[in-house]
Short mmCIF file of C-alpha atoms in Angstrom, two decimals:
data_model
loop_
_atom_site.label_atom_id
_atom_site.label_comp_id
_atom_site.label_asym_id
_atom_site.label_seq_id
_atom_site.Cartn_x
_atom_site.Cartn_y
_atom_site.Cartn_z
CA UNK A 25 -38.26 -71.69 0.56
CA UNK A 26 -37.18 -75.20 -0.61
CA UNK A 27 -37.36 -78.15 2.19
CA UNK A 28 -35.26 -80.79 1.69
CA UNK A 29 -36.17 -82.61 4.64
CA UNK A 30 -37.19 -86.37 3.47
CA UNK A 31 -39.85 -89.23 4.73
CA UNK A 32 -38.27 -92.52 4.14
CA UNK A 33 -40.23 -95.43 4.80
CA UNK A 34 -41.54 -93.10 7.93
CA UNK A 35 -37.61 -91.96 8.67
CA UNK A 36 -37.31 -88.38 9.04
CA UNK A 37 -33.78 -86.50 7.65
CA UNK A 38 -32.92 -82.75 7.18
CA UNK A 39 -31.96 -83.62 3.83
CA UNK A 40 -31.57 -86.47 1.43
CA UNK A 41 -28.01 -87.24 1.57
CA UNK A 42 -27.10 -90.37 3.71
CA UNK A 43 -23.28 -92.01 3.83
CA UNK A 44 -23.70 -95.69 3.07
CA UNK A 45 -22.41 -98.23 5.29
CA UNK A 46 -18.69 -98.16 4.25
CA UNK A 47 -15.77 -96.70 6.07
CA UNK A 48 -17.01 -93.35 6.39
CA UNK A 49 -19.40 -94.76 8.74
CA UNK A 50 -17.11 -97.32 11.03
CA UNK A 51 -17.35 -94.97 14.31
CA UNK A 52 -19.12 -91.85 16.23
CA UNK A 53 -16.37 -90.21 15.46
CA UNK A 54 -16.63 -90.42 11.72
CA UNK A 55 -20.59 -90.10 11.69
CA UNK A 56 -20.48 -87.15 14.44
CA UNK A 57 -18.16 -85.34 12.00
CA UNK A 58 -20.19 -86.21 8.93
CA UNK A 59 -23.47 -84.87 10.77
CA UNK A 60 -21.41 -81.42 11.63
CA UNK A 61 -20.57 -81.31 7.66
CA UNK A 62 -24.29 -81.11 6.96
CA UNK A 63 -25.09 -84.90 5.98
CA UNK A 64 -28.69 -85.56 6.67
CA UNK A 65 -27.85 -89.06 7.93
CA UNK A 66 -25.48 -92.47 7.96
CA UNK A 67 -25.83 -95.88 7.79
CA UNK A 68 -23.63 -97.25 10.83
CA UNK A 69 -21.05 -99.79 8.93
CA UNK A 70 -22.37 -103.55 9.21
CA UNK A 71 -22.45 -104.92 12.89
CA UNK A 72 -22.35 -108.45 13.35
CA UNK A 73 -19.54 -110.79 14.80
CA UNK A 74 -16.18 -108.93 14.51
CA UNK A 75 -14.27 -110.00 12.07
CA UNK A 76 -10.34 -110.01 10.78
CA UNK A 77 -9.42 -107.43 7.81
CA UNK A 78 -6.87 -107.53 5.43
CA UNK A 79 -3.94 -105.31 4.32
CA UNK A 80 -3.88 -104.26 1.76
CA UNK A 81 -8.12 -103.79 0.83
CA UNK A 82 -8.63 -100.57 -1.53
CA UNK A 83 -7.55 -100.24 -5.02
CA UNK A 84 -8.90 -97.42 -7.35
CA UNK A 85 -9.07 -97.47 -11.43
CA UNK A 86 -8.54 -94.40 -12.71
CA UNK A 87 -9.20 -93.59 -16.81
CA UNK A 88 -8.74 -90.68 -18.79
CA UNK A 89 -7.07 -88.50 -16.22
CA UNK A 90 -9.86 -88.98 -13.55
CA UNK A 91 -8.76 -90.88 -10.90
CA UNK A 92 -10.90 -92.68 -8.99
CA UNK A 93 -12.99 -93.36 -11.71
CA UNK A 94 -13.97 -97.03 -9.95
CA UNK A 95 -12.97 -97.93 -6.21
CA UNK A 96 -12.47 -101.55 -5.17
CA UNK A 97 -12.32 -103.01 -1.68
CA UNK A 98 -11.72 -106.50 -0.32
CA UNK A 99 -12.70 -104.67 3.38
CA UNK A 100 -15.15 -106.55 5.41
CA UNK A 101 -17.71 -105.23 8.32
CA UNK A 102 -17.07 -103.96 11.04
CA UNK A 103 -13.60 -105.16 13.14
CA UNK A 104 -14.47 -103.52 16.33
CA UNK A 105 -17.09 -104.90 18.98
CA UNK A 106 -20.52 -105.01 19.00
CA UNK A 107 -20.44 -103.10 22.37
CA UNK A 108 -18.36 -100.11 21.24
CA UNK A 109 -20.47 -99.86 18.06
CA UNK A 110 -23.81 -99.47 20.30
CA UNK A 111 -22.30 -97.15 23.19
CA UNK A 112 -21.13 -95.17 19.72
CA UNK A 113 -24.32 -95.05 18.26
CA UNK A 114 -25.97 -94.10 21.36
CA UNK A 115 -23.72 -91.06 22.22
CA UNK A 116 -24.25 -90.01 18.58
CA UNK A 117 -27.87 -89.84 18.42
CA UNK A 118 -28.07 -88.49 21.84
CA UNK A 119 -25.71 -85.44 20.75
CA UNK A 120 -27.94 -85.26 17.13
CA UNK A 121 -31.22 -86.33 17.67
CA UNK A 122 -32.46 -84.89 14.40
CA UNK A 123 -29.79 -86.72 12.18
CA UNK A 124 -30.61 -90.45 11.11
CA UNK A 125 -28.63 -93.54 11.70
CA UNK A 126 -29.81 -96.54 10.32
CA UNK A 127 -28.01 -99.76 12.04
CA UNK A 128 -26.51 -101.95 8.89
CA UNK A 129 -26.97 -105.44 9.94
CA UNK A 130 -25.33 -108.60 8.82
CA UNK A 131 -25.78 -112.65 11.24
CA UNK A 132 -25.94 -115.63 9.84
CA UNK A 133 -29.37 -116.82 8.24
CA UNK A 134 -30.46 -118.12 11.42
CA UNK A 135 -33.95 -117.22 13.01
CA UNK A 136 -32.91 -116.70 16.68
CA UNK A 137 -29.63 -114.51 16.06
CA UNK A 138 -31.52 -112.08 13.95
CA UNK A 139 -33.79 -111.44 16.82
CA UNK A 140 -30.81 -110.74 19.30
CA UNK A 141 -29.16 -108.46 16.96
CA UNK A 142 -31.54 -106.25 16.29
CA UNK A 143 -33.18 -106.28 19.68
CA UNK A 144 -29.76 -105.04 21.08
CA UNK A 145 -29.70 -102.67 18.39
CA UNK A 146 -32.68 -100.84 18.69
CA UNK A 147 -32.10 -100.30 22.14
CA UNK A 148 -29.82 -97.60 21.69
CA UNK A 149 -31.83 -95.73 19.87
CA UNK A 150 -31.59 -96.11 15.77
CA UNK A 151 -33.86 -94.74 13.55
CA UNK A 152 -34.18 -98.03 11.20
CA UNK A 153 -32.30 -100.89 10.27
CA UNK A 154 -30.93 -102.28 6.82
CA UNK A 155 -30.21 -105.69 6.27
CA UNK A 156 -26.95 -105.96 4.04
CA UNK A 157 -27.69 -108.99 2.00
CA UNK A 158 -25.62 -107.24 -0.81
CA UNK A 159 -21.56 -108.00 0.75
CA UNK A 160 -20.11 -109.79 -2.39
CA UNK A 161 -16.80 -111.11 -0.61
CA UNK A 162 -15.43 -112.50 2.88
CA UNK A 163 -18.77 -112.70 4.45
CA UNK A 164 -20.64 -114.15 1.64
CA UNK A 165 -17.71 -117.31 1.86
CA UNK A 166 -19.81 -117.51 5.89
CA UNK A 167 -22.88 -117.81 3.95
CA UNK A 168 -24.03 -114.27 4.69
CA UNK A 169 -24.17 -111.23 2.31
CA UNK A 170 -24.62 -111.78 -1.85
CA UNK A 171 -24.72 -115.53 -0.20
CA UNK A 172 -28.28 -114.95 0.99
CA UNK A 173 -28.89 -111.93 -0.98
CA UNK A 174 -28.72 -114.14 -4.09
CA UNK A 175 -31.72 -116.83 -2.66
CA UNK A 176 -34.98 -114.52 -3.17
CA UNK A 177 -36.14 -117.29 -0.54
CA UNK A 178 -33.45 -116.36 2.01
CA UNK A 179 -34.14 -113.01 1.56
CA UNK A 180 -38.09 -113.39 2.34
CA UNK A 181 -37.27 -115.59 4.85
CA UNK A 182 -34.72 -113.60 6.67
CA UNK A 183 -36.22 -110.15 6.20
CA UNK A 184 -39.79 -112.03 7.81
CA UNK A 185 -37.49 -113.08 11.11
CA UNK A 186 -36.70 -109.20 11.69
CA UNK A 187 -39.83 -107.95 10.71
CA UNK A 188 -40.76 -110.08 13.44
CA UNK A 189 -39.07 -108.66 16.28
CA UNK A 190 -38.54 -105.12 15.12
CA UNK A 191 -39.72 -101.95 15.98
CA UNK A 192 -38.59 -99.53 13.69
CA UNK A 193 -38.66 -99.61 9.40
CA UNK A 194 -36.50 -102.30 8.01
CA UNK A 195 -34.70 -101.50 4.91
CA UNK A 196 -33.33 -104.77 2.95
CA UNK A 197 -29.74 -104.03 0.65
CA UNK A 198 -30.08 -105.86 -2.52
CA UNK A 199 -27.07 -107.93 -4.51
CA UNK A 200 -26.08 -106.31 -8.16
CA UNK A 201 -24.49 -109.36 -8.47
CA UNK A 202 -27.41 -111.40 -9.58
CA UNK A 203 -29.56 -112.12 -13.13
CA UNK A 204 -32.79 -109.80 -11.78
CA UNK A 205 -32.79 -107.24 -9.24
CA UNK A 206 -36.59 -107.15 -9.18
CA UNK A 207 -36.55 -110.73 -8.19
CA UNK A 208 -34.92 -110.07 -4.85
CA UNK A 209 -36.76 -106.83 -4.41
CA UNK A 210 -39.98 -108.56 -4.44
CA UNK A 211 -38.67 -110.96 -1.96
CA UNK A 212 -38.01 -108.28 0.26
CA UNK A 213 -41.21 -106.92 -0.06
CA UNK A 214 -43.08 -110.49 0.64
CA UNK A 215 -41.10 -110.73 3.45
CA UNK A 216 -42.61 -107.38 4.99
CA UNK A 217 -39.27 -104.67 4.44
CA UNK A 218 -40.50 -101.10 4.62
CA UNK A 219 -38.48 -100.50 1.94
CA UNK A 220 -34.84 -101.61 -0.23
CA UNK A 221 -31.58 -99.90 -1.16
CA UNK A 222 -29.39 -100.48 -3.88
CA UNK A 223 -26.92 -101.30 -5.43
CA UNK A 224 -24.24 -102.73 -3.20
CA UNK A 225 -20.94 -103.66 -4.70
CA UNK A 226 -20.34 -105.45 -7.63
CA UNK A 227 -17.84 -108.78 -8.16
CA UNK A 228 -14.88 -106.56 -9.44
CA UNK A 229 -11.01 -107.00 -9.59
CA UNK A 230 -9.39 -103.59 -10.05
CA UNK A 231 -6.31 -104.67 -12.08
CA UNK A 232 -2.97 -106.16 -12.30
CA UNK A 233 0.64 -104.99 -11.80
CA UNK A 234 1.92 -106.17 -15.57
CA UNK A 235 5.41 -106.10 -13.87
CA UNK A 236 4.94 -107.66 -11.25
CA UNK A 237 1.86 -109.95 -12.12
CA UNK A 238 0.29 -109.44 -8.62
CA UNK A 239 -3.41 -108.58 -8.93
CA UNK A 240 -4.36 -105.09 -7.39
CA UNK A 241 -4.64 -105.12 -4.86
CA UNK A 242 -3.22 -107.83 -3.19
CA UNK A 243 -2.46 -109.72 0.16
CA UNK A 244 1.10 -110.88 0.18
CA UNK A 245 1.49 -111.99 -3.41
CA UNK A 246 -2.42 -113.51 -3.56
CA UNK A 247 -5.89 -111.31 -4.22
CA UNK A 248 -9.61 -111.84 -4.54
CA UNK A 249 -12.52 -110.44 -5.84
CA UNK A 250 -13.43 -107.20 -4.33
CA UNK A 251 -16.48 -104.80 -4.18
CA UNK A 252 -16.35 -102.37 -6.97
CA UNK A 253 -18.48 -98.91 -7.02
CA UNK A 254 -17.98 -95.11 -7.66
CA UNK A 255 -18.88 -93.36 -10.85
CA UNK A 256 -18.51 -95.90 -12.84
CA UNK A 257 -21.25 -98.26 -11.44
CA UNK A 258 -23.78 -94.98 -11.77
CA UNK A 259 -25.34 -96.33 -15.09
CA UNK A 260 -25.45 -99.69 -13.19
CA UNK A 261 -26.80 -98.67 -10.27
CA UNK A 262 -29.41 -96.37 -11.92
CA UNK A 263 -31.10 -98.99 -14.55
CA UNK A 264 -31.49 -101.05 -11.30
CA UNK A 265 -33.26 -98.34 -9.48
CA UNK A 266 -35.84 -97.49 -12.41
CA UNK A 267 -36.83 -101.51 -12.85
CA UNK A 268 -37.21 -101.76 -8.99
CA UNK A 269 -39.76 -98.23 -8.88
CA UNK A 270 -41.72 -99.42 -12.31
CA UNK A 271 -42.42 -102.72 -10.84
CA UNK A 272 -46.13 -102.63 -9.14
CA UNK A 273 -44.62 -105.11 -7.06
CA UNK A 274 -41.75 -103.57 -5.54
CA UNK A 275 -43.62 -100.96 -3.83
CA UNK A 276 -41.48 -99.15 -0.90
CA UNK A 277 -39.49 -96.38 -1.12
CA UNK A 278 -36.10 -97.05 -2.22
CA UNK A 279 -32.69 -95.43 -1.40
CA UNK A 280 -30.32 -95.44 -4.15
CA UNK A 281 -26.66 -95.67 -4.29
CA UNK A 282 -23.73 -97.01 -6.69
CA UNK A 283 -21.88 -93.90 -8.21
CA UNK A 284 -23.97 -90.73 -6.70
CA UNK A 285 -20.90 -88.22 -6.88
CA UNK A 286 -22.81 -84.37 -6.88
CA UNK A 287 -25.90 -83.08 -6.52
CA UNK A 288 -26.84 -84.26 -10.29
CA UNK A 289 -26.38 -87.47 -9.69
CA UNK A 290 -28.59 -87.62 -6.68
CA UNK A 291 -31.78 -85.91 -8.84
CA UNK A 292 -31.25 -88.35 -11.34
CA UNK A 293 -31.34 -91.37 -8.76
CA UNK A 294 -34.98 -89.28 -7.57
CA UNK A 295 -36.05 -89.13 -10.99
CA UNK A 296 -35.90 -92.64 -11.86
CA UNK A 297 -37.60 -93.50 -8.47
CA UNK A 298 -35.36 -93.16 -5.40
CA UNK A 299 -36.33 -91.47 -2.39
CA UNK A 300 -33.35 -90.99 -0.80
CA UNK A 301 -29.63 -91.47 -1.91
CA UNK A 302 -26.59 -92.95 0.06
CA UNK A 303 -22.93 -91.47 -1.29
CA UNK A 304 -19.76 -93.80 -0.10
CA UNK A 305 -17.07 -93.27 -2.71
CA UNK A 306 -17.25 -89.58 -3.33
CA UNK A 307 -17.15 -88.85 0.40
CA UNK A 308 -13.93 -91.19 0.71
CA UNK A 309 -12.04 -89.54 -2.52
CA UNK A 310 -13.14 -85.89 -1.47
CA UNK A 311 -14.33 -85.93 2.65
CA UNK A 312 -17.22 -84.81 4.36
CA UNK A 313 -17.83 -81.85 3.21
CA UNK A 314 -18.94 -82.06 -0.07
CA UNK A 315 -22.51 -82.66 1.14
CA UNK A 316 -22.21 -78.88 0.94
CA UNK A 317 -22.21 -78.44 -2.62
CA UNK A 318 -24.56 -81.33 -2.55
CA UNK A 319 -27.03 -79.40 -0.61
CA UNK A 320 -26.38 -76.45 -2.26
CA UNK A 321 -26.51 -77.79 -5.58
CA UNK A 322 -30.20 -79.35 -5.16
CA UNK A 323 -31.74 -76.10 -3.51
CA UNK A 324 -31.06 -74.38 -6.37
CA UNK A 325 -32.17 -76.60 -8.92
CA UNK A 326 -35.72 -77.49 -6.99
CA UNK A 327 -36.21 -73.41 -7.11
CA UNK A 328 -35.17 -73.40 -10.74
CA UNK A 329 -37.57 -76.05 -11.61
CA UNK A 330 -40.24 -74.19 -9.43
CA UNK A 331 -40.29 -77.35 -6.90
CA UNK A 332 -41.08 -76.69 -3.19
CA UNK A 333 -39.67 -80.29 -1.75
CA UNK A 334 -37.22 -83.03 -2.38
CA UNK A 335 -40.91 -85.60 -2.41
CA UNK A 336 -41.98 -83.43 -5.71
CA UNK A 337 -38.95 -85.08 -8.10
CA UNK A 338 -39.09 -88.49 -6.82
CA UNK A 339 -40.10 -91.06 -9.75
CA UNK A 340 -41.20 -88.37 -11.94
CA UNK A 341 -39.34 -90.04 -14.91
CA UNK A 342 -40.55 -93.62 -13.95
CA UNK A 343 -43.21 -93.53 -16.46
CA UNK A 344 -40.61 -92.63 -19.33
CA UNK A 345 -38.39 -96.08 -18.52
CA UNK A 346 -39.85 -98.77 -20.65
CA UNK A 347 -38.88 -101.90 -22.75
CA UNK A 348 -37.22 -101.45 -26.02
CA UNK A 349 -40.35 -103.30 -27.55
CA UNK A 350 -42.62 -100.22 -26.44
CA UNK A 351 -40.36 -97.33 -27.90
CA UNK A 352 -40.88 -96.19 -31.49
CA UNK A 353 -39.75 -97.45 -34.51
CA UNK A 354 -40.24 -93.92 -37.00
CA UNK A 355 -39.27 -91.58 -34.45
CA UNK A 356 -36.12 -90.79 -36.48
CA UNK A 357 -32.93 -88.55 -34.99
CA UNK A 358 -30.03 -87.43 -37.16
CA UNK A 359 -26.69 -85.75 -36.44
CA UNK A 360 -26.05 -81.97 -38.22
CA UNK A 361 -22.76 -80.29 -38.10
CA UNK A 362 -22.45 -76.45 -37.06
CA UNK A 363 -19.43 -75.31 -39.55
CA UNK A 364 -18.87 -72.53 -37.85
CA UNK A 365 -18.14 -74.67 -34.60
CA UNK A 366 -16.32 -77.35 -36.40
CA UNK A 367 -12.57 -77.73 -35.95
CA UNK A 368 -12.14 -80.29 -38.27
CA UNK A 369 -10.58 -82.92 -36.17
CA UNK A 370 -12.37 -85.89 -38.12
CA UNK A 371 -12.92 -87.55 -35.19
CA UNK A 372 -16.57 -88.18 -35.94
CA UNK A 373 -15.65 -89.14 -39.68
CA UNK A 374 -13.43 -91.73 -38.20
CA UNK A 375 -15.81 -92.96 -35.58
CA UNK A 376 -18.47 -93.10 -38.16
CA UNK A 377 -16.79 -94.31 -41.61
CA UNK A 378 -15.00 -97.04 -38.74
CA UNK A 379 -17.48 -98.17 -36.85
CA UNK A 380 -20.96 -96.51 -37.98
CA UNK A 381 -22.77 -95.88 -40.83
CA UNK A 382 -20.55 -94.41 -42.95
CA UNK A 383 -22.49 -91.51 -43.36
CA UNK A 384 -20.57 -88.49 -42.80
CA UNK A 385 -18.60 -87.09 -46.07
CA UNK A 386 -15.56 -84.96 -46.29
CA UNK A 387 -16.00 -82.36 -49.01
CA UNK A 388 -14.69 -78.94 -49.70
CA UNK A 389 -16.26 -75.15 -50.74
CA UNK A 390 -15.38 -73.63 -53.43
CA UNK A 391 -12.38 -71.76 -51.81
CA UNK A 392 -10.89 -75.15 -51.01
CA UNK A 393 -11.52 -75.22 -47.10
CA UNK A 394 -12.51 -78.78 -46.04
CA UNK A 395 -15.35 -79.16 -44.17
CA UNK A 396 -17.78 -82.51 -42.88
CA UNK A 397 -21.21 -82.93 -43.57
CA UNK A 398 -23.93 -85.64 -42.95
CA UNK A 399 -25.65 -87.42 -45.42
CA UNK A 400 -29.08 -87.65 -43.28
CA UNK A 401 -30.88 -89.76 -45.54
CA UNK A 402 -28.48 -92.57 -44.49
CA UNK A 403 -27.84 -91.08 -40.79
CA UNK A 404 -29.62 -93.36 -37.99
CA UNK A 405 -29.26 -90.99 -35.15
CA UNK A 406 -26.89 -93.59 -33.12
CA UNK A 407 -25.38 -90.27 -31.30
CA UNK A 408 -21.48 -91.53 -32.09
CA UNK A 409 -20.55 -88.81 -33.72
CA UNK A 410 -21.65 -85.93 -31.04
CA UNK A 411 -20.32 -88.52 -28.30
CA UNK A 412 -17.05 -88.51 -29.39
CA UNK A 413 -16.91 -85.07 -31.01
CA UNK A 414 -14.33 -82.76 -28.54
CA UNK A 415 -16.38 -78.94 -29.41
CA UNK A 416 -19.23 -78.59 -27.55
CA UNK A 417 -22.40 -77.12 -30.16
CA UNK A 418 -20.33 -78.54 -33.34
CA UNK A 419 -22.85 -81.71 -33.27
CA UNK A 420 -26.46 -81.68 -33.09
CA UNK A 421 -28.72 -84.45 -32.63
CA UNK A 422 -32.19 -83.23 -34.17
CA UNK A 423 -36.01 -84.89 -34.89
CA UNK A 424 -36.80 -85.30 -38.35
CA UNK A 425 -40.18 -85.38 -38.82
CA UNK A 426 -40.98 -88.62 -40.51
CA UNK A 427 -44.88 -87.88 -41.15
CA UNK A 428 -45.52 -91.93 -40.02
CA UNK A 429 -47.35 -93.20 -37.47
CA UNK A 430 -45.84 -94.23 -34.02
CA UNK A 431 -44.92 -97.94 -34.20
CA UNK A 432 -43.38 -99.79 -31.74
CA UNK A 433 -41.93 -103.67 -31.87
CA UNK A 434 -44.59 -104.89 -29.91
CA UNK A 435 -47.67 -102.83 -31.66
CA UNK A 436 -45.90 -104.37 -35.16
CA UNK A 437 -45.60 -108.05 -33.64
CA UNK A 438 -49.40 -107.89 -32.58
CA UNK A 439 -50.50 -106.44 -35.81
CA UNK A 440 -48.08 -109.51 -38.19
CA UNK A 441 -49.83 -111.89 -35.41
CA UNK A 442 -53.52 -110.76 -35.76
CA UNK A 443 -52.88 -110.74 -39.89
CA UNK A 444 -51.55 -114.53 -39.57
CA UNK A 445 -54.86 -115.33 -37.38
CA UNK A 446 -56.97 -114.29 -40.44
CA UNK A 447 -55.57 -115.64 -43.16
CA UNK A 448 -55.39 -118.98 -41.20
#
């Protein structure tokens, strides 16, 4: 029997699946129905002084007949009172005590109203708090948010003030929208959080109307940088992930979000380090209940893979994220062609004569019939041609082997260094 009930920074969950602190998460009602659909827990959407929205606030981008490829917002925290949000979380937790909330909290970088926050917070009964220091627009202008999330200092500093008051895990939101992730994440860490999540939003505007020049979207013929996340952040959002959880200095659990859309998506997050993983866009584009499939879909693959418990996949391909300096210059890929798979759309002979290596020729059997084939003594195993090849099996990517020793970058630089020692 697989368990997917999760430890997070001492949090207990049925499951791994958490809804970020987004819409999906701006009352009970949302969060009670979300807990009914099977999600293991939600982070409340940021409390702190109520603020003023705008309409419009969403925009999607949509490519290649997907829609909702990307989601925008210009939507700010929460609108509604600090009071309703408590009484809220309180009747929720009281009617699902087993289901975590985690308060989302957001003052500004003063010492004295972080303490009031989350001491009225935790009296209702949360299970942890996270500090959004990630908000790229509207409350970063107030000097909260990216604002502070971008100052490693103000994130020590802040994350040290509720350390010093709380009582139950803090978990710190980290900024995309900075140089070094890792920077901020040890920050956090110095400044005592139990653990980080990332990625929140990245500067984004979705587009503009070419007819009618108004940026999308927009607020009465003006706009402004939104939020942007959903599937296409994933790559993003992952690479940020693994250099957090291979950095001995970074070392809490970490929840990851940014494009976590299906049950893959979430083992990949695991595998490169995550303990946990927060879904916001895929919940708005599809509701609640695809934490179904979710929950499904990750049963069945621990039991596949012969895994008792969620805890068994976490970082497991940590150790096999590295620099490019440390990966291997005569480990040597090359592209084959299955004929018998082949439609002969010359896609790949396009993509490659164009913008390649020029190594894939068009020649003809002795009947006449056309056919492509690689020349793999000039073939560097870039992957272009499988990546945009339409047939499934027509491309293979195999190992050659090269009979040379592994080299890497930095093994050669050391070796050309030592050799320049001597002969000096």
């Amino acid at each position: 029997m697989v368990d997917l009930q999760t430890n997070f920074a001492g949090i207990t969950s049925p499951n791994p699946f958490w809804l970020a602190s987004a819409p999906p998460t701006n009352s009970g009602y949302q969060v009670q129905r979300a807990f009914e659909a099977g999600w293991g827990g939600a982070v409340w959407k940021t409390l702190g002084d109520p603020i003023l929205n705008v309409s419009s606030r969403f925009a999607a981008v949509s490519f290649n007949g997907q829609r909702v490829a990307g989601f925008n917002n210009i939507e700010l925290i929460t609108d509604r009172p600090l009071e309703v949000n408590l009484k809220e979380i309180a009747e929720t937790k009281k009617r699902f005590p087993n289901h975590t909330i985690i308060a989302s909290l957001m003052v500004e970088p003063q010492q004295e109203k972080w303490h009031e926050i989350v001491k009225r917070v935790e009296d209702v009964g949360v299970d942890g708090l996270e500090l959004n220091f990630g908000c790229p627009h509207g409350m970063a202008e107030r000097g909260m948010g990216a604002a502070s999330g971008q100052v490693p200092e103000l994130v020590e500093r802040q994350t040290y003030w509720v350390k010093e008051v709380a009582k139950t895990p803090v978990i710190v939101k980290l900024t995309p929208n900075i140089t070094d992730i890792t920077v901020t994440a040890e920050s956090a860490v110095q400044g005592g959080a139990d653990a980080v999540s990332m990625i929140n939003t990245i500067n984004s505007l979705a587009g503009v109307d070419i007819d009618s020049w108004n940026t999308i979207p927009h607020v009465a013929g003006k706009g402004a940088h939104g939020g942007y996340c959903g599937p296409a952040v994933k790559p993003i959002a992952l690479n940020m992930v693994a250099e957090c959880a291979r950095n001995p200095r970074v070392s809490v659990p970490i929840s990851g979000m940014g494009g976590v859309s299906d049950w893959k998506n979430a083992v990949e997050f695991m595998l490169m380090g995550a303990s946990n993983v927060q879904v916001c866009t895929a919940a708005m584009h599809h509701g609640f209940r695809i934490v179904e499939d979710m929950i499904d879909g990750l049963s069945h693959y621990l039991e596949e893979k012969g895994l008792s418990s969620v805890g068994e996949l976490v970082g497991q391909s940590v150790k096999r994220y590295s620099d490019w300096g440390d990966l291997d210059l005569n480990h040597k890929i090359v592209a084959r062609i299955n004929p018998d798979t082949c439609i002969n759309c010359n896609k790949c002979h396009i993509a490659c004569e164009d913008t390649s290596h020029q190594c894939i020729d068009m020649l003809k059997d002795p009947s006449g019939n056309k056919y492509l084939k690689v020349r793999e003594e000039d073939c560097v195993g870039c992957n272009l041609c499988s990546i945009v090849c339409p047939v499934d099996g027509a491309i293979d990517m195999v190992e050659l082997k090269t009979g040379l020793p592994s080299m890497t970058w930095n093994e050669r630089q050391s070796i050309i260094s030592g050799e320049i020692k001597v002969n000096a």
